[in-house]
Structures are given as structure tokens and as C-alpha cells.
């Protein structure tokens, strides 16, 4: 069974304070947009969600339970000029 990483209300509030959006403790549209922008500017995959890699980059403290969940390799953006499949080492098929 795969464990899902979820940010706590306190972590969301801390991120909202850092991103200068309304501090509600909820992942609303404005928060997602601000998180997405932060992720794209900091070499993270721009998902708009507060995953472990994003919280660590923001220096937001993790709970003990969250520390047990490993960082997903999908949390990081592919290097510029590389697609996700190229980053994974897959060859591109023939183009017709």
C-alpha cells in the first residue's frame, strides 16, 4: 500500500504566509497557483500541491510521520530540454 503525503493545516498556513496569499489553512485556488509558481521557480515539478520536496525547499518543518515517507522522484522537474520520458532514460520512437 502506498502512503500518501498530505500537508497539515499548520504547514499550509506557513506556506501561505511565505507565498503572501490569504492565510486560510486550506489549499484554495490562489494557494495552488502560488505554490505552482514557487515550484517552477525552484526546480520542482509544478503540481500546485504541497508535497514533501516543496515543504523541505520552503524550510517548513515536517511531522515525524511525514519524515517516514520518502521523497518521490517525480517531485523534481526534468532538466530543461528534456521531456519526462527522456529524463527516465526511455528512447523516443520513430517520428513519421
mmCIF file with all atom_site columns, C-alpha atoms in Angstrom:
data_model
loop_
_atom_site.group_PDB
_atom_site.id
_atom_site.type_symbol
_atom_site.label_atom_id
_atom_site.label_alt_id
_atom_site.label_comp_id
_atom_site.label_asym_id
_atom_site.label_entity_id
_atom_site.label_seq_id
_atom_site.pdbx_PDB_ins_code
_atom_site.Cartn_x
_atom_site.Cartn_y
_atom_site.Cartn_z
_atom_site.occupancy
_atom_site.B_iso_or_equiv
_atom_site.pdbx_formal_charge
_atom_site.auth_seq_id
_atom_site.auth_comp_id
_atom_site.auth_asym_id
_atom_site.auth_atom_id
_atom_site.pdbx_PDB_model_num
ATOM 1  C CA . UNK A 1 1  ? 0.000  0.000  0.000   1.00 0.00 ? 1  UNK A CA 1
ATOM 2  C CA . UNK A 1 2  ? 1.362  3.411  -0.981  1.00 0.00 ? 2  UNK A CA 1
ATOM 3  C CA . UNK A 1 3  ? 1.321  6.123  1.678   1.00 0.00 ? 3  UNK A CA 1
ATOM 4  C CA . UNK A 1 4  ? 0.004  9.484  0.512   1.00 0.00 ? 4  UNK A CA 1
ATOM 5  C CA . UNK A 1 5  ? 1.826  12.612 1.663   1.00 0.00 ? 5  UNK A CA 1
ATOM 6  C CA . UNK A 1 6  ? -0.547 15.280 2.984   1.00 0.00 ? 6  UNK A CA 1
ATOM 7  C CA . UNK A 1 7  ? 0.369  18.698 4.347   1.00 0.00 ? 7  UNK A CA 1
ATOM 8  C CA . UNK A 1 8  ? -1.122 19.683 7.700   1.00 0.00 ? 8  UNK A CA 1
ATOM 9  C CA . UNK A 1 9  ? -3.223 22.809 8.213   1.00 0.00 ? 9  UNK A CA 1
ATOM 10 C CA . UNK A 1 10 ? -0.300 24.459 10.030  1.00 0.00 ? 10 UNK A CA 1
ATOM 11 C CA . UNK A 1 11 ? 2.073  23.661 7.151   1.00 0.00 ? 11 UNK A CA 1
ATOM 12 C CA . UNK A 1 12 ? -0.396 25.074 4.617   1.00 0.00 ? 12 UNK A CA 1
ATOM 13 C CA . UNK A 1 13 ? -0.724 28.251 6.714   1.00 0.00 ? 13 UNK A CA 1
ATOM 14 C CA . UNK A 1 14 ? 3.085  28.608 6.913   1.00 0.00 ? 14 UNK A CA 1
ATOM 15 C CA . UNK A 1 15 ? 3.372  28.182 3.143   1.00 0.00 ? 15 UNK A CA 1
ATOM 16 C CA . UNK A 1 16 ? 0.585  30.716 2.567   1.00 0.00 ? 16 UNK A CA 1
ATOM 17 C CA . UNK A 1 17 ? 2.383  33.228 4.796   1.00 0.00 ? 17 UNK A CA 1
ATOM 18 C CA . UNK A 1 18 ? 5.622  32.703 2.864   1.00 0.00 ? 18 UNK A CA 1
ATOM 19 C CA . UNK A 1 19 ? 3.857  32.976 -0.507  1.00 0.00 ? 19 UNK A CA 1
ATOM 20 C CA . UNK A 1 20 ? 1.911  36.076 0.633   1.00 0.00 ? 20 UNK A CA 1
ATOM 21 C CA . UNK A 1 21 ? -1.567 34.723 -0.080  1.00 0.00 ? 21 UNK A CA 1
ATOM 22 C CA . UNK A 1 22 ? -4.599 34.727 2.245   1.00 0.00 ? 22 UNK A CA 1
ATOM 23 C CA . UNK A 1 23 ? -3.819 32.524 5.277   1.00 0.00 ? 23 UNK A CA 1
ATOM 24 C CA . UNK A 1 24 ? -6.787 30.177 5.495   1.00 0.00 ? 24 UNK A CA 1
ATOM 25 C CA . UNK A 1 25 ? -5.040 26.852 6.161   1.00 0.00 ? 25 UNK A CA 1
ATOM 26 C CA . UNK A 1 26 ? -6.797 25.416 3.098   1.00 0.00 ? 26 UNK A CA 1
ATOM 27 C CA . UNK A 1 27 ? -5.457 24.626 -0.358  1.00 0.00 ? 27 UNK A CA 1
ATOM 28 C CA . UNK A 1 28 ? -7.607 27.069 -2.329  1.00 0.00 ? 28 UNK A CA 1
ATOM 29 C CA . UNK A 1 29 ? -7.080 28.160 -5.956  1.00 0.00 ? 29 UNK A CA 1
ATOM 30 C CA . UNK A 1 30 ? -4.889 31.160 -5.030  1.00 0.00 ? 30 UNK A CA 1
ATOM 31 C CA . UNK A 1 31 ? -2.656 28.958 -2.864  1.00 0.00 ? 31 UNK A CA 1
ATOM 32 C CA . UNK A 1 32 ? -2.316 26.308 -5.587  1.00 0.00 ? 32 UNK A CA 1
ATOM 33 C CA . UNK A 1 33 ? -1.377 28.960 -8.160  1.00 0.00 ? 33 UNK A CA 1
ATOM 34 C CA . UNK A 1 34 ? 1.230  30.490 -5.810  1.00 0.00 ? 34 UNK A CA 1
ATOM 35 C CA . UNK A 1 35 ? 2.666  27.039 -4.958  1.00 0.00 ? 35 UNK A CA 1
ATOM 36 C CA . UNK A 1 36 ? 2.831  26.126 -8.662  1.00 0.00 ? 36 UNK A CA 1
ATOM 37 C CA . UNK A 1 37 ? 4.751  29.336 -9.409  1.00 0.00 ? 37 UNK A CA 1
ATOM 38 C CA . UNK A 1 38 ? 7.127  28.704 -6.470  1.00 0.00 ? 38 UNK A CA 1
ATOM 39 C CA . UNK A 1 39 ? 7.731  25.121 -7.630  1.00 0.00 ? 39 UNK A CA 1
ATOM 40 C CA . UNK A 1 40 ? 8.533  26.127 -11.215 1.00 0.00 ? 40 UNK A CA 1
ATOM 41 C CA . UNK A 1 41 ? 10.973 28.807 -9.992  1.00 0.00 ? 41 UNK A CA 1
ATOM 42 C CA . UNK A 1 42 ? 12.767 26.392 -7.651  1.00 0.00 ? 42 UNK A CA 1
ATOM 43 C CA . UNK A 1 43 ? 13.432 23.329 -9.820  1.00 0.00 ? 43 UNK A CA 1
ATOM 44 C CA . UNK A 1 44 ? 10.437 21.356 -8.592  1.00 0.00 ? 44 UNK A CA 1
ATOM 45 C CA . UNK A 1 45 ? 7.710  19.770 -10.666 1.00 0.00 ? 45 UNK A CA 1
ATOM 46 C CA . UNK A 1 46 ? 4.922  22.364 -10.823 1.00 0.00 ? 46 UNK A CA 1
ATOM 47 C CA . UNK A 1 47 ? 1.945  20.415 -9.479  1.00 0.00 ? 47 UNK A CA 1
ATOM 48 C CA . UNK A 1 48 ? 0.454  23.080 -7.229  1.00 0.00 ? 48 UNK A CA 1
ATOM 49 C CA . UNK A 1 49 ? 0.419  20.665 -4.290  1.00 0.00 ? 49 UNK A CA 1
ATOM 50 C CA . UNK A 1 50 ? 2.444  20.841 -1.089  1.00 0.00 ? 50 UNK A CA 1
ATOM 51 C CA . UNK A 1 51 ? 4.470  17.639 -1.334  1.00 0.00 ? 51 UNK A CA 1
ATOM 52 C CA . UNK A 1 52 ? 7.498  16.774 0.798   1.00 0.00 ? 52 UNK A CA 1
ATOM 53 C CA . UNK A 1 53 ? 10.054 18.220 -1.628  1.00 0.00 ? 53 UNK A CA 1
ATOM 54 C CA . UNK A 1 54 ? 8.181  21.547 -1.766  1.00 0.00 ? 54 UNK A CA 1
ATOM 55 C CA . UNK A 1 55 ? 7.838  21.825 2.024   1.00 0.00 ? 55 UNK A CA 1
ATOM 56 C CA . UNK A 1 56 ? 11.524 20.986 2.503   1.00 0.00 ? 56 UNK A CA 1
ATOM 57 C CA . UNK A 1 57 ? 12.529 23.615 -0.086  1.00 0.00 ? 57 UNK A CA 1
ATOM 58 C CA . UNK A 1 58 ? 10.397 26.169 1.799   1.00 0.00 ? 58 UNK A CA 1
ATOM 59 C CA . UNK A 1 59 ? 12.030 25.127 5.120   1.00 0.00 ? 59 UNK A CA 1
ATOM 60 C CA . UNK A 1 60 ? 8.667  24.151 6.603   1.00 0.00 ? 60 UNK A CA 1
ATOM 61 C CA . UNK A 1 61 ? 9.067  21.587 9.410   1.00 0.00 ? 61 UNK A CA 1
ATOM 62 C CA . UNK A 1 62 ? 7.744  18.077 8.706   1.00 0.00 ? 62 UNK A CA 1
ATOM 63 C CA . UNK A 1 63 ? 5.930  15.893 11.220  1.00 0.00 ? 63 UNK A CA 1
ATOM 64 C CA . UNK A 1 64 ? 7.595  12.658 12.341  1.00 0.00 ? 64 UNK A CA 1
ATOM 65 C CA . UNK A 1 65 ? 5.098  10.671 10.293  1.00 0.00 ? 65 UNK A CA 1
ATOM 66 C CA . UNK A 1 66 ? 5.819  12.741 7.171   1.00 0.00 ? 66 UNK A CA 1
ATOM 67 C CA . UNK A 1 67 ? 9.561  12.177 7.612   1.00 0.00 ? 67 UNK A CA 1
ATOM 68 C CA . UNK A 1 68 ? 8.946  8.430  7.199   1.00 0.00 ? 68 UNK A CA 1
ATOM 69 C CA . UNK A 1 69 ? 7.504  8.962  3.698   1.00 0.00 ? 69 UNK A CA 1
ATOM 70 C CA . UNK A 1 70 ? 10.314 9.122  1.112   1.00 0.00 ? 70 UNK A CA 1
ATOM 71 C CA . UNK A 1 71 ? 10.536 11.992 -1.380  1.00 0.00 ? 71 UNK A CA 1
ATOM 72 C CA . UNK A 1 72 ? 9.046  10.972 -4.711  1.00 0.00 ? 72 UNK A CA 1
ATOM 73 C CA . UNK A 1 73 ? 11.496 11.233 -7.630  1.00 0.00 ? 73 UNK A CA 1
ATOM 74 C CA . UNK A 1 74 ? 8.588  12.742 -9.610  1.00 0.00 ? 74 UNK A CA 1
ATOM 75 C CA . UNK A 1 75 ? 8.722  15.787 -7.312  1.00 0.00 ? 75 UNK A CA 1
ATOM 76 C CA . UNK A 1 76 ? 11.623 17.285 -9.244  1.00 0.00 ? 76 UNK A CA 1
ATOM 77 C CA . UNK A 1 77 ? 11.415 18.930 -12.658 1.00 0.00 ? 77 UNK A CA 1
ATOM 78 C CA . UNK A 1 78 ? 13.170 17.349 -15.625 1.00 0.00 ? 78 UNK A CA 1
ATOM 79 C CA . UNK A 1 79 ? 16.244 19.279 -16.776 1.00 0.00 ? 79 UNK A CA 1
ATOM 80 C CA . UNK A 1 80 ? 15.493 21.931 -19.397 1.00 0.00 ? 80 UNK A CA 1
ATOM 81 C CA . UNK A 1 81 ? 15.232 20.474 -22.879 1.00 0.00 ? 81 UNK A CA 1
ATOM 82 C CA . UNK A 1 82 ? 14.380 17.002 -21.627 1.00 0.00 ? 82 UNK A CA 1
ATOM 83 C CA . UNK A 1 83 ? 10.923 15.510 -21.583 1.00 0.00 ? 83 UNK A CA 1
ATOM 84 C CA . UNK A 1 84 ? 9.836  13.275 -18.720 1.00 0.00 ? 84 UNK A CA 1
ATOM 85 C CA . UNK A 1 85 ? 10.408 10.145 -20.860 1.00 0.00 ? 85 UNK A CA 1
ATOM 86 C CA . UNK A 1 86 ? 13.900 11.329 -21.853 1.00 0.00 ? 86 UNK A CA 1
ATOM 87 C CA . UNK A 1 87 ? 14.692 12.029 -18.198 1.00 0.00 ? 87 UNK A CA 1
ATOM 88 C CA . UNK A 1 88 ? 13.624 8.468  -17.346 1.00 0.00 ? 88 UNK A CA 1
ATOM 89 C CA . UNK A 1 89 ? 16.074 7.090  -19.921 1.00 0.00 ? 89 UNK A CA 1
ATOM 90 C CA . UNK A 1 90 ? 13.460 5.984  -22.428 1.00 0.00 ? 90 UNK A CA 1
ATOM 91 C CA . UNK A 1 91 ? 14.245 6.264  -26.116 1.00 0.00 ? 91 UNK A CA 1
ATOM 92 C CA . UNK A 1 92 ? 11.972 8.219  -28.351 1.00 0.00 ? 92 UNK A CA 1
ATOM 93 C CA . UNK A 1 93 ? 10.235 6.219  -31.040 1.00 0.00 ? 93 UNK A CA 1
ATOM 94 C CA . UNK A 1 94 ? 10.485 6.981  -34.767 1.00 0.00 ? 94 UNK A CA 1
ATOM 95 C CA . UNK A 1 95 ? 8.814  10.149 -35.987 1.00 0.00 ? 95 UNK A CA 1
ATOM 96 C CA . UNK A 1 96 ? 6.878  9.813  -39.240 1.00 0.00 ? 96 UNK A CA 1
#
